[in-house]
Every structure is written in structure tokens, then in C-alpha cells.
CSV table of C-alpha atoms in Angstrom, one decimal:
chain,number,residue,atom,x,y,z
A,1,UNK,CA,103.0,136.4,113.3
A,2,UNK,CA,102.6,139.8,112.1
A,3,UNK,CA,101.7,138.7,108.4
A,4,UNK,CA,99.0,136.7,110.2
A,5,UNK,CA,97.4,139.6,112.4
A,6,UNK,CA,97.5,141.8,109.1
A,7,UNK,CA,95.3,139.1,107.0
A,8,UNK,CA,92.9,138.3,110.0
A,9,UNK,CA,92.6,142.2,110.1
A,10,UNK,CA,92.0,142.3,106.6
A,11,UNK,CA,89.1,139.5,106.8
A,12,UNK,CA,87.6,141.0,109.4
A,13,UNK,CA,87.2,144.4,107.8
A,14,UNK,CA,85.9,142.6,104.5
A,15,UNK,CA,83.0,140.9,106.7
A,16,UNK,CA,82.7,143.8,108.3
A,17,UNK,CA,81.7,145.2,105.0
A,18,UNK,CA,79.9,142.5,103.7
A,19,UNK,CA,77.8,142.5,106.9
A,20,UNK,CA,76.8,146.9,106.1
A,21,UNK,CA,76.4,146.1,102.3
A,22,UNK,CA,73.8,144.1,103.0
A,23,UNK,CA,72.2,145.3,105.8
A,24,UNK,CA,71.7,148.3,102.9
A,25,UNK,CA,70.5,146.1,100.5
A,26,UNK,CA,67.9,144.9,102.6
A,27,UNK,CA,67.1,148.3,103.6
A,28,UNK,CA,67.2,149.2,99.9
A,29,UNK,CA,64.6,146.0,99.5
A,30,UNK,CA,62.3,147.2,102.2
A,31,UNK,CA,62.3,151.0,101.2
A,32,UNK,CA,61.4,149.7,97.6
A,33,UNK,CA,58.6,147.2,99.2
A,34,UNK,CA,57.3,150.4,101.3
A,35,UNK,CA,57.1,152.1,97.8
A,36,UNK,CA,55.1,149.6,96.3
A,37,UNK,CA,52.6,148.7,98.6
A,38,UNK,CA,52.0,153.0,99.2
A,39,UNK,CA,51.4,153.3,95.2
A,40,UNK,CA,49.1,150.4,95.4
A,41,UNK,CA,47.5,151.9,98.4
């Protein structure tokens, strides 16, 4: 039982990551989107 807690540990700190990468992708996207439209302002 302890293997298992370890890997469902381990999954959830991958999601966990997966869910921060890409909430700074998008808010990569959206600073780059701000950029645009300003310039073309």
C-alpha cells in the first residue's frame, strides 16, 4: 500500500504542475496578445 500512496503522490504533483505550466502559458499568451493589440493601438 505504501508503493501505491507514493505513485498517487507522485501523479498528483505532476498534474499539479501541469495545471501551473499552463495556467503560465496562457498568461504568457494573453500578456503577448496585450502586447500586440497596444503596438497596434
Amino acid at each position: 500500500m505504501r508503493d501505491i500512496d507514493n505513485d498517487i503522490v507522485i501523479y498528483l504533483d505532476i498534474f499539479l504542475f501541469l495545471i501551473n505550466y499552463m495556467k503560465l502559458i496562457n498568461n504568457y499568451n494573453n500578456s503577448l496578445n496585450y502586447v500586440n493589440m497596444s503596438t497596434f493601438l
